[in-house]
Short mmCIF file of C-alpha atoms in Angstrom, two decimals:
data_model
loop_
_atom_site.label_atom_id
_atom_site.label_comp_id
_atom_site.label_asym_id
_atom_site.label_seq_id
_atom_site.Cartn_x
_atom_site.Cartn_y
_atom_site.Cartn_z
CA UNK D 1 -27.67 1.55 -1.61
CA UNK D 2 -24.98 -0.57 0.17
CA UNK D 3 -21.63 0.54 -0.28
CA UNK D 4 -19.11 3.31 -0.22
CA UNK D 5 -19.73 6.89 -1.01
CA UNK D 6 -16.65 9.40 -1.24
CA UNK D 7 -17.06 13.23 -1.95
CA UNK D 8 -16.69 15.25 -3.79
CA UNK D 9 -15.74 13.51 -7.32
CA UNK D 10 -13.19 15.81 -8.52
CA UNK D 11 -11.42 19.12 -7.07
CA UNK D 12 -9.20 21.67 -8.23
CA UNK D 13 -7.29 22.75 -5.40
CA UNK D 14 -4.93 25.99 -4.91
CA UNK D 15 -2.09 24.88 -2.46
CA UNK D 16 -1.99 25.59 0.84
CA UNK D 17 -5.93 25.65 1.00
CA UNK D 18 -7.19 22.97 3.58
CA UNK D 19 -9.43 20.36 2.05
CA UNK D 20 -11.22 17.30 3.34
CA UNK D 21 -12.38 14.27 1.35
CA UNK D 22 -14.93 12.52 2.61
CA UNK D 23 -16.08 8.69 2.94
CA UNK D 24 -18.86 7.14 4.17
CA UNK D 25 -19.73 3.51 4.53
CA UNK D 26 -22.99 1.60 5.09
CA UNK D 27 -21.91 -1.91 5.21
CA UNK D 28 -21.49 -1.65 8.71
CA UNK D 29 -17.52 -2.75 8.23
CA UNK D 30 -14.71 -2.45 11.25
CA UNK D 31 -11.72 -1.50 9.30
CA UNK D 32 -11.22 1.93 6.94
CA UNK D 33 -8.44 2.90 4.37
CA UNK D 34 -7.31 5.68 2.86
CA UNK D 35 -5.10 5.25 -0.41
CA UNK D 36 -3.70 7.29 -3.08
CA UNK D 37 -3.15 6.04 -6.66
CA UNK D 38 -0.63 7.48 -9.25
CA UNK D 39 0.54 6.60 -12.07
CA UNK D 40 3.02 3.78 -12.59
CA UNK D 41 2.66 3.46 -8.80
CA UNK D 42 0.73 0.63 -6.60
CA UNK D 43 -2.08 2.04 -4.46
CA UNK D 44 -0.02 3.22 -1.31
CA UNK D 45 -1.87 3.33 2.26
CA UNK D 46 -2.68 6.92 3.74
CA UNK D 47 -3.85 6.02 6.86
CA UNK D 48 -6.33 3.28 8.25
CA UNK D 49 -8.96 2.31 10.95
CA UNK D 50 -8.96 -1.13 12.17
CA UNK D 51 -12.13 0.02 14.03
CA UNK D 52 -13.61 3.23 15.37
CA UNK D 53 -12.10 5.46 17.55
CA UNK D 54 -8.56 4.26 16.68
CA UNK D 55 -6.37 5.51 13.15
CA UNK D 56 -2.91 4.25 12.61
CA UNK D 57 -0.29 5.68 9.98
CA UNK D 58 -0.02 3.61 6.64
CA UNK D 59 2.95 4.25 4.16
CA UNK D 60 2.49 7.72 3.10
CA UNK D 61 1.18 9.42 5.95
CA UNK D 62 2.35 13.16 5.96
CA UNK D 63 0.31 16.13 5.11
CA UNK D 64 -2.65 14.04 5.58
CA UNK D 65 -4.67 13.54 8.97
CA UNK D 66 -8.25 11.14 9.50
CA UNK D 67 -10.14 10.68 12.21
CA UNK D 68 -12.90 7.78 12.90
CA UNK D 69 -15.39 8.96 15.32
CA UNK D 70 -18.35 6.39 14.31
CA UNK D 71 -18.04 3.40 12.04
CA UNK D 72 -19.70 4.80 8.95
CA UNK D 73 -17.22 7.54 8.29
CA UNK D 74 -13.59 8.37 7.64
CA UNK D 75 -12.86 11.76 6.66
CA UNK D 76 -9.27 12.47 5.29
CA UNK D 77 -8.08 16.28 5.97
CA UNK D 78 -4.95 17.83 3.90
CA UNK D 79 -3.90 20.53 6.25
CA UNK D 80 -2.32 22.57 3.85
CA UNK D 81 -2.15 21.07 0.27
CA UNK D 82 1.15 21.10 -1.91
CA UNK D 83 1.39 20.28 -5.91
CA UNK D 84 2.54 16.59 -4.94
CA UNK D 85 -0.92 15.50 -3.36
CA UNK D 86 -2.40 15.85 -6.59
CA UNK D 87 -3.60 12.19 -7.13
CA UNK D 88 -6.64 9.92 -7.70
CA UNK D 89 -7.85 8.69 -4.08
CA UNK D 90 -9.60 5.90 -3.03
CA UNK D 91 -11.52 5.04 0.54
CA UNK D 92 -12.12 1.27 1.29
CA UNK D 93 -13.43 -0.69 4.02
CA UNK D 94 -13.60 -4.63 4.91
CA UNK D 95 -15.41 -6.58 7.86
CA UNK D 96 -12.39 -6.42 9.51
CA UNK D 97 -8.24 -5.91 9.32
CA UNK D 98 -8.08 -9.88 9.98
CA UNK D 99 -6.23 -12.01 6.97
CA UNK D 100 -8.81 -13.12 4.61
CA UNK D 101 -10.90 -9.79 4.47
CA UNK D 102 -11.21 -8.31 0.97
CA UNK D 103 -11.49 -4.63 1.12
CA UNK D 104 -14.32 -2.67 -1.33
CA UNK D 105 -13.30 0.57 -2.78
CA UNK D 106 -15.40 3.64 -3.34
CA UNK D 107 -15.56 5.52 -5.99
CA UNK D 108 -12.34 7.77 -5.63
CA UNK D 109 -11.76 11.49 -5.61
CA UNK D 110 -9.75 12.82 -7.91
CA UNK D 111 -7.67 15.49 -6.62
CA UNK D 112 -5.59 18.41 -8.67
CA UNK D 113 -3.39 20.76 -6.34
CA UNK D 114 -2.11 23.62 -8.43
CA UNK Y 1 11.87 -3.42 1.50
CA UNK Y 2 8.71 -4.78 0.57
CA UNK Y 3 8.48 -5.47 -3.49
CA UNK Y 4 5.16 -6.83 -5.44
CA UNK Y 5 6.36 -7.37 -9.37
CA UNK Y 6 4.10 -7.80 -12.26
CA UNK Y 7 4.53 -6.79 -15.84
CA UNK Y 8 3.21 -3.74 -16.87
CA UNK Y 9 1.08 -4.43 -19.87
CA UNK Y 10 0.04 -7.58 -21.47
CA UNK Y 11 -2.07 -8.05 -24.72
CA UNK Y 12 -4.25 -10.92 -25.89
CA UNK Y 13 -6.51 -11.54 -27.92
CA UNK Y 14 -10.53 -11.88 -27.84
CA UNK Y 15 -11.29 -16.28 -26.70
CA UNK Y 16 -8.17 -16.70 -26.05
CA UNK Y 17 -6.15 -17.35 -22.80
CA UNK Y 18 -3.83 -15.57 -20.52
CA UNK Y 19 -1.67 -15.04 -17.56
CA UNK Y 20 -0.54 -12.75 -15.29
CA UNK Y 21 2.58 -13.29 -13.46
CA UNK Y 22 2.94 -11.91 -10.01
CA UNK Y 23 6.27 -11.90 -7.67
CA UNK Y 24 6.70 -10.94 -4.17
CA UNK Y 25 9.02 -10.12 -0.94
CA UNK Y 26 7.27 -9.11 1.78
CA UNK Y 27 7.61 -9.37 5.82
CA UNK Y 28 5.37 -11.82 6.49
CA UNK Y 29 2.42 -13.32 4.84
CA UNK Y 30 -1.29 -13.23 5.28
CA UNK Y 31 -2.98 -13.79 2.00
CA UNK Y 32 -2.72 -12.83 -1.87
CA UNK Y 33 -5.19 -11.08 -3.20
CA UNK Y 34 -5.89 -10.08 -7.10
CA UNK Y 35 -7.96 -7.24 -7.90
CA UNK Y 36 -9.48 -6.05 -11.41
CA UNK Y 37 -9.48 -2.21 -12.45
CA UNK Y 38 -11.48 -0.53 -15.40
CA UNK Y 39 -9.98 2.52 -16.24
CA UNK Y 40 -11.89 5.32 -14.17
CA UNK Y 41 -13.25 2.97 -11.91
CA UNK Y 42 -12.32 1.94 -8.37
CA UNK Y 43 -10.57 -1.73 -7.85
CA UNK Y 44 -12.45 -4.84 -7.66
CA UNK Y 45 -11.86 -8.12 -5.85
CA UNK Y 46 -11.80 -11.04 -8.08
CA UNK Y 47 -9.41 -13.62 -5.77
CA UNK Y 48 -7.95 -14.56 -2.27
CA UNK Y 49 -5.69 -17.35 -1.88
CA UNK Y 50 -4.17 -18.03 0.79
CA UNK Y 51 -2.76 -21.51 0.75
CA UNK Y 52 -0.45 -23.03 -1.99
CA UNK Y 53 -2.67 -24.07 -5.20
CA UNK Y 54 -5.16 -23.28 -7.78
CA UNK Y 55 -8.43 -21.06 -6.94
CA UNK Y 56 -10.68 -21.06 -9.78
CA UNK Y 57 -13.88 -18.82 -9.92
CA UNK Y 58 -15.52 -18.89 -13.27
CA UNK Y 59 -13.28 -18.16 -16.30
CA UNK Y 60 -10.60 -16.91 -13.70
CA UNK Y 61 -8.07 -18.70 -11.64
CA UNK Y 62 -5.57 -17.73 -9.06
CA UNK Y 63 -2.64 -19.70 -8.24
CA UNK Y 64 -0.18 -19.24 -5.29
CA UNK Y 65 3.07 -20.82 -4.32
CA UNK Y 66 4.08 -19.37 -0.98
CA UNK Y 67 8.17 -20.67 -1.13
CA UNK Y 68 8.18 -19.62 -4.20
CA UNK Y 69 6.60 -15.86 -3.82
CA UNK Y 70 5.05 -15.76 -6.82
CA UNK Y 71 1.35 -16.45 -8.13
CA UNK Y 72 -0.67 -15.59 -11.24
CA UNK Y 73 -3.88 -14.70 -12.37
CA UNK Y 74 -5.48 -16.90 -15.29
CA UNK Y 75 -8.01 -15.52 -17.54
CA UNK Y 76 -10.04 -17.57 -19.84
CA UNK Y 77 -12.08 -17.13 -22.68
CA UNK Y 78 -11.17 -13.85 -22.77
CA UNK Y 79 -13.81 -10.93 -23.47
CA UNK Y 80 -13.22 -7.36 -24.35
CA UNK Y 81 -15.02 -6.38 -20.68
CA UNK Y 82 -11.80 -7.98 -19.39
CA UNK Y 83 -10.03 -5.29 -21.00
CA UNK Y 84 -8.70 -3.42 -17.27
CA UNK Y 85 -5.95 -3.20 -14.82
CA UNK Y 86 -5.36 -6.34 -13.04
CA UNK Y 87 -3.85 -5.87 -9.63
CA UNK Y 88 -2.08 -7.88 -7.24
CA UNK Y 89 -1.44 -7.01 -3.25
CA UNK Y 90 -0.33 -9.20 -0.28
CA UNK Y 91 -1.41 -8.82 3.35
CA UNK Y 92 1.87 -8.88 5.31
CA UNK Y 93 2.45 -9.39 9.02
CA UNK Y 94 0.56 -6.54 10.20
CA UNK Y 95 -2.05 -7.37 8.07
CA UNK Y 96 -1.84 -4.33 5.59
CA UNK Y 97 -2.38 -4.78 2.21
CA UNK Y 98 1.17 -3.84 -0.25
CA UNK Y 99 -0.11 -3.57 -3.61
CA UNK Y 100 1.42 -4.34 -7.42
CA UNK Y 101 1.79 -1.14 -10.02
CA UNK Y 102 -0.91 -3.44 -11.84
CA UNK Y 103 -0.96 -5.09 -15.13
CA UNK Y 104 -2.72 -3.03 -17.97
CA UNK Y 105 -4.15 -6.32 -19.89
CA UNK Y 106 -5.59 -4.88 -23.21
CA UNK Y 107 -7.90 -7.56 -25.15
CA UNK Y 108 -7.36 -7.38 -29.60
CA UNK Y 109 -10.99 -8.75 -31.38
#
């Protein structure tokens, strides 16, 4: 099935425990995103991939590392999670980074860090 | 800074029409792009416009005016599936996407 996949769905997370979400795409697309979504809030950038083997930093990236070793996948990794990562968070890719690209979203994970 | 405005919550009602205002400041400009949102669910593209005027697609339009900064999102013959968070994000000069809090249109019978 062509798309994004993210995993897992929903976690309940102690803080300071280490977690990684996970993305995978099969459209075959250049450019990656991580967002997080919270309420009252627009979707703010994580980090990105404009293609693999390179990540940048987006708006809101501390706590929060990716890496982009093959085009299909884009893990995010909270070293050590605190109470304010709780949020709803979405992976998205497009063709490329260029201007008229629309991105697709997966699913999301929702995240709870107590 | 970099702004995107748009009201937080509109209502309408079922056949009827509607739209959804959308300001913004933002260093540079590469595009405007609307989105749709069920609650739940992950964002969907619905429009791209990137030179001044009127998109239509269907029973939705998207209109830009660049000196202006603003554009809006038309809805037509509305249907209670169109009950959902309409969103609206720029691409600015380095070609990220800034992104609206959303609209939260809710659709009466």
């Amino acid at each position: 099935i062509a798309g994004i996949t993210q995993a897992p769905t929903s976690q309940i997370l102690a803080a300071g425990r280490r977690m990684t979400l996970r993305c995978t795409q099969d459209m075959r697309h250049n450019a990656m995103y991580w967002y997080r979504q919270d309420l009252g809030l627009g979707l703010r950038l994580i980090h990105y991939s404009n293609t693999a083997g390179t990540t940048g930093k987006g708006e809101v990236p501390d706590g929060y590392s990716v890496s982009r070793a093959n085009t299909d996948d884009f893990p995010l990794t909270l070293a050590s999670a605190v109470p304010s990562q709780t949020s709803v968070y979405f992976c998205a890719s497009s063709d490329s980074a260029g201007a008229g690209n629309e991105q697709f979203f997966g699913p999301g994970t929702r995240l709870t860090v107590l | 800074g970099q702004n995107i405005d748009q009201p937080t919550e509109m209502t309408a009602t079922e056949g009827a029409i509607v739209q959804i205002n959308c300001t913004y400041q933002t260093s540079g400009f590469n595009g405007l792009f609307w989105y749709q949102q069920h609650a739940g669910e992950a964002p969907t593209f619905l429009s791209y416009n990137v030179l001044d005027g009127l998109e239509e697609k269907g029973r939705f339009s998207s209109f830009l005016s660049r000196s202006k900064g603003y554009s809006y999102l038309l809805l037509k013959e509305l249907q209670m599936k169109d009950s959902a968070s309409y969103l609206c994000a720029v691409k600015d000069s380095n070609y990220q996407l800034i992104w609206g809090a959303g609209t939260k249109l809710i659709i009466k019978p």
